[in-house]
mmCIF file of C-alpha atoms in Angstrom:
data_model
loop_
_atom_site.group_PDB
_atom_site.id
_atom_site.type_symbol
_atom_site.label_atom_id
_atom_site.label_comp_id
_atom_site.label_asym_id
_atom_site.label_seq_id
_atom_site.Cartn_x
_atom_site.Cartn_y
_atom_site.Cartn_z
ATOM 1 C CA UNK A 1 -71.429 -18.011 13.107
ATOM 2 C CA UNK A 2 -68.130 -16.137 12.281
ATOM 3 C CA UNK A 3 -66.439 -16.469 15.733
ATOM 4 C CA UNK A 4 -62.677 -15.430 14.467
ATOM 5 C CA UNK A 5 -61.235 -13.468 11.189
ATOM 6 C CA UNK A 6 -57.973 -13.690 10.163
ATOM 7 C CA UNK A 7 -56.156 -11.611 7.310
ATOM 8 C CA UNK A 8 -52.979 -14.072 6.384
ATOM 9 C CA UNK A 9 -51.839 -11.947 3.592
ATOM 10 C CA UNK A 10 -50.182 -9.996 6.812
ATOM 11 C CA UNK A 11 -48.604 -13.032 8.301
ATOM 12 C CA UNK A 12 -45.488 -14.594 7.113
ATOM 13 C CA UNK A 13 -45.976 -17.099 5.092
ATOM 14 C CA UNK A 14 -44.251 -19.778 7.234
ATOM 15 C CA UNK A 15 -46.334 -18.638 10.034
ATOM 16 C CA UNK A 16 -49.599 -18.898 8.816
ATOM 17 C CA UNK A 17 -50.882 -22.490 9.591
ATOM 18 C CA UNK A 18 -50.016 -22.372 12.717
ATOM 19 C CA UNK A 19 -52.026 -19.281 13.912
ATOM 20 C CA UNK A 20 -54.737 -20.473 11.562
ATOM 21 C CA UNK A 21 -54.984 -24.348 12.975
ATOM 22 C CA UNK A 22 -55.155 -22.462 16.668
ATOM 23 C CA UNK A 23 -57.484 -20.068 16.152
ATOM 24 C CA UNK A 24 -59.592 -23.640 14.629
ATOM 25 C CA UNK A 25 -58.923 -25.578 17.649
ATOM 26 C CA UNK A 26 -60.080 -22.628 19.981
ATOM 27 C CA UNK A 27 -63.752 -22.777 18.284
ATOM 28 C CA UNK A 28 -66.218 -24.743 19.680
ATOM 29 C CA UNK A 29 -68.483 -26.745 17.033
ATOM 30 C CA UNK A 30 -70.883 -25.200 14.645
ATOM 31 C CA UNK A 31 -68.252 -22.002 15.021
ATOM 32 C CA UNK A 32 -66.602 -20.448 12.179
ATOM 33 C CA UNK A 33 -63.074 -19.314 11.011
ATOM 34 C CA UNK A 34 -62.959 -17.010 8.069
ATOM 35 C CA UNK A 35 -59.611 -16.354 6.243
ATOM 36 C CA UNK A 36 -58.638 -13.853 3.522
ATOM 37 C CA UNK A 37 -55.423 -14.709 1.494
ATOM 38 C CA UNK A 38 -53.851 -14.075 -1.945
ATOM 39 C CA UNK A 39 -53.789 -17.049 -3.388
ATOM 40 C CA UNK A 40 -56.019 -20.485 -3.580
ATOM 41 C CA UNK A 41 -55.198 -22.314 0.215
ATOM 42 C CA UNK A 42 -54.778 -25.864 -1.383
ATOM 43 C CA UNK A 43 -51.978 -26.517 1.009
ATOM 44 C CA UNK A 44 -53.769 -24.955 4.125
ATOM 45 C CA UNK A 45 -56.927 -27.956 2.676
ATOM 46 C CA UNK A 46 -54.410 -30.472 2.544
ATOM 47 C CA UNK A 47 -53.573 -30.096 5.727
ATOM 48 C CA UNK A 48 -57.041 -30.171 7.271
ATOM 49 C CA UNK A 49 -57.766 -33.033 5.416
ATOM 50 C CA UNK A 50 -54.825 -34.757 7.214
ATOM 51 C CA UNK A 51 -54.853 -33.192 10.472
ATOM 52 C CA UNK A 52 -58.303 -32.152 11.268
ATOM 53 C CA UNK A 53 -60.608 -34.935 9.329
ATOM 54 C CA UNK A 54 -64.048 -35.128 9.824
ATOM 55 C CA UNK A 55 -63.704 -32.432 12.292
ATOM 56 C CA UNK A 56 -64.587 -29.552 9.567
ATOM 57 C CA UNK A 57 -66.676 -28.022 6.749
ATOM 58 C CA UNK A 58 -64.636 -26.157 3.579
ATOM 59 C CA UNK A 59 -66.077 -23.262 1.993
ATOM 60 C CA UNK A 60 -63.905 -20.811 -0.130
ATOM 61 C CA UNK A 61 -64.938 -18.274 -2.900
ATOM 62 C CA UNK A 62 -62.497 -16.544 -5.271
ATOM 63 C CA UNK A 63 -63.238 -12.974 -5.591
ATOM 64 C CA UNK A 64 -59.808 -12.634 -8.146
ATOM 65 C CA UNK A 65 -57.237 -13.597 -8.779
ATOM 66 C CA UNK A 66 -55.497 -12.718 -5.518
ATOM 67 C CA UNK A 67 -58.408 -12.321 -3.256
ATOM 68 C CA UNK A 68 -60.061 -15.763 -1.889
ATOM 69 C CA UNK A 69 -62.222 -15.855 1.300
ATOM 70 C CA UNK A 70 -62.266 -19.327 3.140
ATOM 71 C CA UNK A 71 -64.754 -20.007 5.856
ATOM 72 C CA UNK A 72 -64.088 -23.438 7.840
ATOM 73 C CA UNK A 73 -66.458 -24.544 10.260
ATOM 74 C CA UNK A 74 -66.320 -26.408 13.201
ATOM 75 C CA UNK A 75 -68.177 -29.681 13.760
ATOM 76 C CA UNK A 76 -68.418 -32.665 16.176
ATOM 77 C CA UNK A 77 -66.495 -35.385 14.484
ATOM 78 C CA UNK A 78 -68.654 -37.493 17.227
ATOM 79 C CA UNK A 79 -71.279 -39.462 15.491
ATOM 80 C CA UNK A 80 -69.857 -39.324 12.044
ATOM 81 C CA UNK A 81 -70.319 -42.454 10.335
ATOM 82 C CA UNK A 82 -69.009 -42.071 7.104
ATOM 83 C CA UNK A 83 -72.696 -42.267 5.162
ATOM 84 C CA UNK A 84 -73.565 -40.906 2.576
ATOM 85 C CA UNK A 85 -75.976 -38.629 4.185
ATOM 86 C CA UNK A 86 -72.832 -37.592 6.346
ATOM 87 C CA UNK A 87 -70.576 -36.822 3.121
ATOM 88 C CA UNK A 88 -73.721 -34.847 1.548
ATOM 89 C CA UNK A 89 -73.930 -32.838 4.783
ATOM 90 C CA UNK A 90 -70.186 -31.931 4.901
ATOM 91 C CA UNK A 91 -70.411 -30.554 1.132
ATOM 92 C CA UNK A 92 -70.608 -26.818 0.395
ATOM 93 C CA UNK A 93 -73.100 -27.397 -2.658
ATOM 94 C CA UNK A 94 -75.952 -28.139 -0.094
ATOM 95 C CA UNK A 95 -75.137 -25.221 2.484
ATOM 96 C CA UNK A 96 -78.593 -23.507 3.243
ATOM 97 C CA UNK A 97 -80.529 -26.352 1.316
ATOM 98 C CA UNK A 98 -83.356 -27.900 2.794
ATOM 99 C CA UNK A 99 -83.686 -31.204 4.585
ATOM 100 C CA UNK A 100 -86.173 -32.207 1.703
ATOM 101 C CA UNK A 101 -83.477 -31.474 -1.008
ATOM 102 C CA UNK A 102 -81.146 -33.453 0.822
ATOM 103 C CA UNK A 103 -83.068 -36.405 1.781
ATOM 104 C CA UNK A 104 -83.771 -36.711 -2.388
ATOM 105 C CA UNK A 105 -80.143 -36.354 -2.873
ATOM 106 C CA UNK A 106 -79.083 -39.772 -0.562
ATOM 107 C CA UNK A 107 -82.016 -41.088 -2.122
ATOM 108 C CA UNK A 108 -81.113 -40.912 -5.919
ATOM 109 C CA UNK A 109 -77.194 -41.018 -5.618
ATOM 110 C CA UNK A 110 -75.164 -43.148 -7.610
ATOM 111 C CA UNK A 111 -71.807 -43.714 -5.976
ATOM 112 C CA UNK A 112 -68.685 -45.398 -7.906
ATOM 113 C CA UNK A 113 -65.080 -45.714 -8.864
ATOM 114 C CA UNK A 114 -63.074 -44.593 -11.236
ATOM 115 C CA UNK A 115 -59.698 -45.865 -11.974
ATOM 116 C CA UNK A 116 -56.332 -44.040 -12.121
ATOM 117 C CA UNK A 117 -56.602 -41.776 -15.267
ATOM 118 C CA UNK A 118 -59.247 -43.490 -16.847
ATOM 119 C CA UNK A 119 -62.284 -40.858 -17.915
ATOM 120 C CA UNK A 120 -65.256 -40.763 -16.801
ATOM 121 C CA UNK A 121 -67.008 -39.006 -19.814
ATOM 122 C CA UNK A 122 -65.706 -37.657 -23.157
ATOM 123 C CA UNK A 123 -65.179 -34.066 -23.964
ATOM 124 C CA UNK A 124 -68.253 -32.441 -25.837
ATOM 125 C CA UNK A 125 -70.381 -35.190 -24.457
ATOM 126 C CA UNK A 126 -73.553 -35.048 -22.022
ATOM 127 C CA UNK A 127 -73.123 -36.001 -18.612
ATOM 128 C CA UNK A 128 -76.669 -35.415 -17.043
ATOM 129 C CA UNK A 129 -75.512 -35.374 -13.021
ATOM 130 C CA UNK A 130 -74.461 -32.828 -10.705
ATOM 131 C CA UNK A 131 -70.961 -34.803 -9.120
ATOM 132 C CA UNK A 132 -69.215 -34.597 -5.903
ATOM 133 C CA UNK A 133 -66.140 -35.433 -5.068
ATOM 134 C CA UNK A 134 -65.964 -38.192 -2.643
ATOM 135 C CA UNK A 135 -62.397 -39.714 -2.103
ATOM 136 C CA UNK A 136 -59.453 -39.076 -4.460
ATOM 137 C CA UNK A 137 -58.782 -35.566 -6.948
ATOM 138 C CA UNK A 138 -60.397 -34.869 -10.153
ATOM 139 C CA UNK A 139 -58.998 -32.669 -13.143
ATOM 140 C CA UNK A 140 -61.126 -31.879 -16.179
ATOM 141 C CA UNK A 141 -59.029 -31.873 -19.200
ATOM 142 C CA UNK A 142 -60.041 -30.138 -22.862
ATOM 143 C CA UNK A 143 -57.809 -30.942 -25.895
ATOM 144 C CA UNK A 144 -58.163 -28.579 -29.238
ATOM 145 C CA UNK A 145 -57.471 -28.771 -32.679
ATOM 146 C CA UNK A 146 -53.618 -28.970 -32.348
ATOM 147 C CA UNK A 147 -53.788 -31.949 -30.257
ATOM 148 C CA UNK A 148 -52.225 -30.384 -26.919
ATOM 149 C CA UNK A 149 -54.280 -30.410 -23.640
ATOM 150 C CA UNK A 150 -54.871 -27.828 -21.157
ATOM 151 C CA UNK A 151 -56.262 -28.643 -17.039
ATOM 152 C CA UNK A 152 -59.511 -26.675 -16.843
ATOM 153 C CA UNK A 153 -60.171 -27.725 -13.154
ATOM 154 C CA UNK A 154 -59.191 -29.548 -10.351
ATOM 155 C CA UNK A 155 -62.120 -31.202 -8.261
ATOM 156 C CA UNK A 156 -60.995 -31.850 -4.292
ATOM 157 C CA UNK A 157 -62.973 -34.188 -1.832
ATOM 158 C CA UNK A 158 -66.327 -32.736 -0.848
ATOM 159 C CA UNK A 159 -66.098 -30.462 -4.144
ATOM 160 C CA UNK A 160 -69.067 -30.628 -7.365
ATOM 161 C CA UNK A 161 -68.615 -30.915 -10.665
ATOM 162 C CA UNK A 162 -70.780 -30.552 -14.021
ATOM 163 C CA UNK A 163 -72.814 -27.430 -12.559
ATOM 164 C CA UNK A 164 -72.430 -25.570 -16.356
ATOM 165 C CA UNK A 165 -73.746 -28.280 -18.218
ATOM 166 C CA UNK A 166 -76.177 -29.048 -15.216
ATOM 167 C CA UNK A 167 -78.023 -25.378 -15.668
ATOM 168 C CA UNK A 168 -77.803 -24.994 -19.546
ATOM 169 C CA UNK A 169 -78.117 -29.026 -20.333
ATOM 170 C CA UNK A 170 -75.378 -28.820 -22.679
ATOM 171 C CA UNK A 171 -72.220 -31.044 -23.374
ATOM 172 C CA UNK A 172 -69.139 -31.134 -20.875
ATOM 173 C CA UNK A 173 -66.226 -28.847 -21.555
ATOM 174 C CA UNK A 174 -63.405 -31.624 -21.344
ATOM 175 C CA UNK A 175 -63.054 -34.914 -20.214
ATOM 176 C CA UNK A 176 -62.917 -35.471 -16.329
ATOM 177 C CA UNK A 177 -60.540 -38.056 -14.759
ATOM 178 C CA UNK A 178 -58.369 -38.594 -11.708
ATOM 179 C CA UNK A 179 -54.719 -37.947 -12.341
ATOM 180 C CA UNK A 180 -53.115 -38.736 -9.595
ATOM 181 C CA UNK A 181 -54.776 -42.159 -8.664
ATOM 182 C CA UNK A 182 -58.348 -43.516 -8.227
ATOM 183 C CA UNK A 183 -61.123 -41.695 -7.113
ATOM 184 C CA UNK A 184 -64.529 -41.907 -6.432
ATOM 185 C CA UNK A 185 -67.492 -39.982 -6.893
ATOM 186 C CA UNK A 186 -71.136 -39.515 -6.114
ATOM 187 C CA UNK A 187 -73.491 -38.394 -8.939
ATOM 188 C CA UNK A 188 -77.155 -36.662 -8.797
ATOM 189 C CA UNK A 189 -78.985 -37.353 -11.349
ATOM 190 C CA UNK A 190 -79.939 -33.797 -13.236
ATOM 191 C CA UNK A 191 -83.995 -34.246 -13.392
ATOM 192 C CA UNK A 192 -82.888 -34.773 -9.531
ATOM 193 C CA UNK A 193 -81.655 -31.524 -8.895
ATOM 194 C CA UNK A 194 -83.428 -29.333 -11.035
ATOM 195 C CA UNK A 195 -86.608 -30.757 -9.772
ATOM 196 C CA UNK A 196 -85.149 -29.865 -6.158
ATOM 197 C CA UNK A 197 -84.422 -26.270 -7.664
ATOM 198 C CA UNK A 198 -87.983 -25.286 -8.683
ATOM 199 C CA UNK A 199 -88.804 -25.694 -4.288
ATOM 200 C CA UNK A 200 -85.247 -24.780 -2.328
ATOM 201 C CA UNK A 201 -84.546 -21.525 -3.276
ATOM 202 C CA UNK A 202 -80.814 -22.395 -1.400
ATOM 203 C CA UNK A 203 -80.070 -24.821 -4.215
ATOM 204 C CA UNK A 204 -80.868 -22.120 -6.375
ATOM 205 C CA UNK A 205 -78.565 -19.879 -4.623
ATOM 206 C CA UNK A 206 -75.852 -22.486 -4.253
ATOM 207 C CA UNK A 207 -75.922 -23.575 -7.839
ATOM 208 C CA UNK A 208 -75.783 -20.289 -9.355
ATOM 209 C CA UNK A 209 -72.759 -19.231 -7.048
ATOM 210 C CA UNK A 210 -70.940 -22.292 -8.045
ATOM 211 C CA UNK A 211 -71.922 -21.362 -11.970
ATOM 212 C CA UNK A 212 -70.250 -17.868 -11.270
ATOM 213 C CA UNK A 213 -67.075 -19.011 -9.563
ATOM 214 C CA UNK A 214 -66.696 -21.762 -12.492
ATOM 215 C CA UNK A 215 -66.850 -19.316 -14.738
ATOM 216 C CA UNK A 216 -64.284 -16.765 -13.316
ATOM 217 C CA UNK A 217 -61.716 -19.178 -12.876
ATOM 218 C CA UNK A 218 -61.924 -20.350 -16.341
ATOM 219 C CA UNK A 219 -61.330 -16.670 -17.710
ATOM 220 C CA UNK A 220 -58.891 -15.884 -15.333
ATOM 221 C CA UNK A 221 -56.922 -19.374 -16.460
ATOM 222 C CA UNK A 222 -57.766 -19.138 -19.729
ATOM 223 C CA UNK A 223 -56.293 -15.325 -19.935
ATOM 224 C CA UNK A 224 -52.963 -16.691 -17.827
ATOM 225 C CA UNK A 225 -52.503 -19.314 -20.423
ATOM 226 C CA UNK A 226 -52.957 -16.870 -23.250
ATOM 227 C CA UNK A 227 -50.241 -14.473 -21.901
ATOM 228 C CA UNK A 228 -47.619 -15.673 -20.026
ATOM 229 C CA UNK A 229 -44.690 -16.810 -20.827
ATOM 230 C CA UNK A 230 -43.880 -20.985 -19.912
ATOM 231 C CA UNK A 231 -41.737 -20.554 -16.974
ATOM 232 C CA UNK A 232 -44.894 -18.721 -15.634
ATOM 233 C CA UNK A 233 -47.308 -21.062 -16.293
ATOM 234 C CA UNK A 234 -45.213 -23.744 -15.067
ATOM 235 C CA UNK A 235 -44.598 -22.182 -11.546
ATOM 236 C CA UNK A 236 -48.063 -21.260 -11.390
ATOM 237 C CA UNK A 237 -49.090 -24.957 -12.431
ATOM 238 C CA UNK A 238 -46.976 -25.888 -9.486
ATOM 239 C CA UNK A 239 -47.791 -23.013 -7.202
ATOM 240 C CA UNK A 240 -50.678 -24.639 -5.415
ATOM 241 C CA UNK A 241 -48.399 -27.490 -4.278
ATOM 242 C CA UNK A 242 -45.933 -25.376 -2.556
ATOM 243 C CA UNK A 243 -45.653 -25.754 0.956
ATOM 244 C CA UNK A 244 -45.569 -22.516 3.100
ATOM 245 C CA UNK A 245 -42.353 -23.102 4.688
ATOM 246 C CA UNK A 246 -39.291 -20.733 4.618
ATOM 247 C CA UNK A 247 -36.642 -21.986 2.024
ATOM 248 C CA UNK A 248 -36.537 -25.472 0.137
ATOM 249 C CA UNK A 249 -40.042 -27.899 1.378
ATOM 250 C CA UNK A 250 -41.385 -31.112 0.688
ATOM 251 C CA UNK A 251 -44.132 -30.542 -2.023
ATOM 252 C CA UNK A 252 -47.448 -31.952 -0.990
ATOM 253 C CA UNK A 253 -47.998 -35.797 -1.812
ATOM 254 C CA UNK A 254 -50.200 -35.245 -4.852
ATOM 255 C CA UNK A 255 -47.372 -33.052 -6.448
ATOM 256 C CA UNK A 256 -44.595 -35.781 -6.192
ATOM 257 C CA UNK A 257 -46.770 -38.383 -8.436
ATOM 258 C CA UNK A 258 -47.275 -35.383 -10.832
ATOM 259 C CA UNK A 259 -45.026 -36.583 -13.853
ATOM 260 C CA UNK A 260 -43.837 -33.869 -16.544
ATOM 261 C CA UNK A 261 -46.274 -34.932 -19.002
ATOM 262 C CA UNK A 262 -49.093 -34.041 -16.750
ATOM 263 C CA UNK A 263 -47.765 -30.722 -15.677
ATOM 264 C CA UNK A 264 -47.450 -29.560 -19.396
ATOM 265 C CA UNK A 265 -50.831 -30.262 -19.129
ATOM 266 C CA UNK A 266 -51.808 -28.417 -16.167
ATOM 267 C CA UNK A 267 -49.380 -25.296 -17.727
ATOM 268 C CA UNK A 268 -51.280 -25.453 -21.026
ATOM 269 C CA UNK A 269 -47.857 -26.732 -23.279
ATOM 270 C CA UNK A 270 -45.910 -30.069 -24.171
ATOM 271 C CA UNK A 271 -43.257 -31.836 -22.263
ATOM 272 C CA UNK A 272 -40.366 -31.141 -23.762
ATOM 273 C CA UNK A 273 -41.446 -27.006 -23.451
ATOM 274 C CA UNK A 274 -42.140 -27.808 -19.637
ATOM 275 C CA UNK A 275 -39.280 -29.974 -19.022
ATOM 276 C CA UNK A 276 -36.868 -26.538 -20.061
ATOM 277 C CA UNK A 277 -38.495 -24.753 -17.667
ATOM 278 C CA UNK A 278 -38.389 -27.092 -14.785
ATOM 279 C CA UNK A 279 -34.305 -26.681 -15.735
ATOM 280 C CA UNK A 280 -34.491 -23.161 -15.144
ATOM 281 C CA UNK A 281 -36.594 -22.638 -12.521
ATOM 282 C CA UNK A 282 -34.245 -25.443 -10.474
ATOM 283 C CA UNK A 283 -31.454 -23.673 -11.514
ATOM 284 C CA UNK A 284 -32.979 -20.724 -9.586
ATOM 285 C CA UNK A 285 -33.708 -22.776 -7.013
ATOM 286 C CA UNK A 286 -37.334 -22.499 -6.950
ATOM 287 C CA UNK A 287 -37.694 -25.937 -7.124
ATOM 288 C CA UNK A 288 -35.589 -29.512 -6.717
ATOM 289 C CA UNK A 289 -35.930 -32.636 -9.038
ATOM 290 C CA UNK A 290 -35.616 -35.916 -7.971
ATOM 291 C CA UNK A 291 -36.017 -38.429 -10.706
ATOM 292 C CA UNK A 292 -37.047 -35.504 -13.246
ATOM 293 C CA UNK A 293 -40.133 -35.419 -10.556
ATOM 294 C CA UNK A 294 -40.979 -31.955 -8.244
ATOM 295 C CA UNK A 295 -39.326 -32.981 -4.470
ATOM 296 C CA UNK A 296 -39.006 -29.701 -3.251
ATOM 297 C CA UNK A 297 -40.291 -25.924 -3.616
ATOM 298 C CA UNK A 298 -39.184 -22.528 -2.695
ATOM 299 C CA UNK A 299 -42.537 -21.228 -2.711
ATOM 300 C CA UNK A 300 -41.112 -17.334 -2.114
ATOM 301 C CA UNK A 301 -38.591 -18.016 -5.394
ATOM 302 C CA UNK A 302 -41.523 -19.773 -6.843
ATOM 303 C CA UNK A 303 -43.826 -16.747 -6.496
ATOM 304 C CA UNK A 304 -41.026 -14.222 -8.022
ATOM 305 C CA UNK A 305 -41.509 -16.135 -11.396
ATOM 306 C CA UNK A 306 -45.038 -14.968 -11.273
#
């Protein structure tokens, strides 16, 4: 139940998690926040993840480019025991799915490990699960004839992966690995789900929406790497990282292990290319180096690049 809406793109942007994180602590559990904002809330996540923790369910959808809806729910962190049964229930893959799906979900999970950058499939190979995200990030990476690399997607905690190739049965679009250290995952396997899918017409519903919203943010990225110029696509690599604070911030954690070589990536170029336009955009200061690593962003200087 939607017990509060909020409209941030109205609020200053220094303002904003504090007005959202009490309008969250006034709900009482099973109560729901809903946000609308410009751009995707990864800081706004981050912060729940480290303020609020097991106190919270994360649902957002991306309508465009700058319209994303975010719905967090309240829930009683009481009785949590960090099961799997308890991750399942606190991911937005299996909202309105039935007890039945979920019960042969815990049942047929595989749950492991996967070391700091090394991949957990190859690109253009089958991968026959539906993942989740359990602990840690996740990008999937596709290279091309050329030999340079572009960042697809970025998994968070509680987030799936592999829903295309899930549906169709068909080969991964790029190689999926953690970047920024080790993370771990729990897989479905795909006879699993699809068997779950011809009974739970909310897996249906879920799957297909997550199919959808894959599928615009790959065009959308896709068409942003085609057409902008590198500064661009390096401040909007690093836009999600910026904190919302007036002025020069701490970028989050997961942005200060981020070395140049993997931010080409994630802006669709080379280092050296990437490494020029860190120069200029810290000579705007939109940003501050320290150890030719990001330290600090201007996220309203940041923005103007875009």
């Amino acid at each position: 139940m939607i017990a509060h809406l909020i409209d941030v793109r109205s609020i200053p942007t220094w303002l904003r998690h504090r007005e959202i994180f009490a309008a969250f602590d006034a709900l009482r559990p099973g109560e729901e926040l809903q946000l609308s904002t410009d751009h995707e809330p990864r800081p706004l996540r981050f912060e729940f993840d480290r303020q609020r923790e097991g106190r919270f369910v994360w649902l957002q959808r991306q309508h465009s480019d700058d319209d994303w809806v975010v719905t967090i729910r309240r829930i009683d962190s009481e009785g949590r025991d960090g099961s799997l049964e308890d991750f399942l229930g606190r991911c937005a893959a299996l909202e309105g799915c039935s007890d039945e799906t979920r019960a042969a979900f815990v049942a047929n999970a595989l749950e492991r490990s996967i070391p700091h950058r090394e991949a957990l499939n190859e690109q253009g190979s089958q991968w026959p699960y539906l993942g989740f995200v359990r602990e840690g990030t996740l990008g999937m990476i596709a290279g091309s004839a050329n030999g340079r690399e572009r960042l697809l997607f970025e998994f968070l905690p509680f987030e799936t992966f592999g829903e295309l190739s899930l549906v169709d049965g068909g080969t991964m679009l790029g190689r999926v690995a953690p970047p920024f250290g080790a993370a771990r995952i729990v897989a479905v396997p795909r006879n699993v789900v699809l068997k779950q899918m011809e009974s739970d017409i909310g897996l249906v519903r879920s799957i297909a929406l997550l199919c959808a919203q894959r599928g615009r943010a790959l065009a959308e990225r896709l068409e942003f790497l085609a057409g902008r110029s590198t500064v661009e696509r390096v401040a909007r690599a690093l836009l999600p990282y910026a904190p919302p604070d007036q002025g020069l911030a701490p970028v989050l954690s997961s942005a200060r292990r981020m070395s140049q070589s993997q931010l080409a990536i994630a802006a669709g170029t080379v280092r050296e290319v990437a490494a020029r336009a860190l120069f200029e955009l810290e000579n705007a200061g939109a940003i501050e180096l320290e150890g030719g690593r990001i330290a600090r962003i201007d996220r309203a200087k940041l923005s103007s690049f875009l």
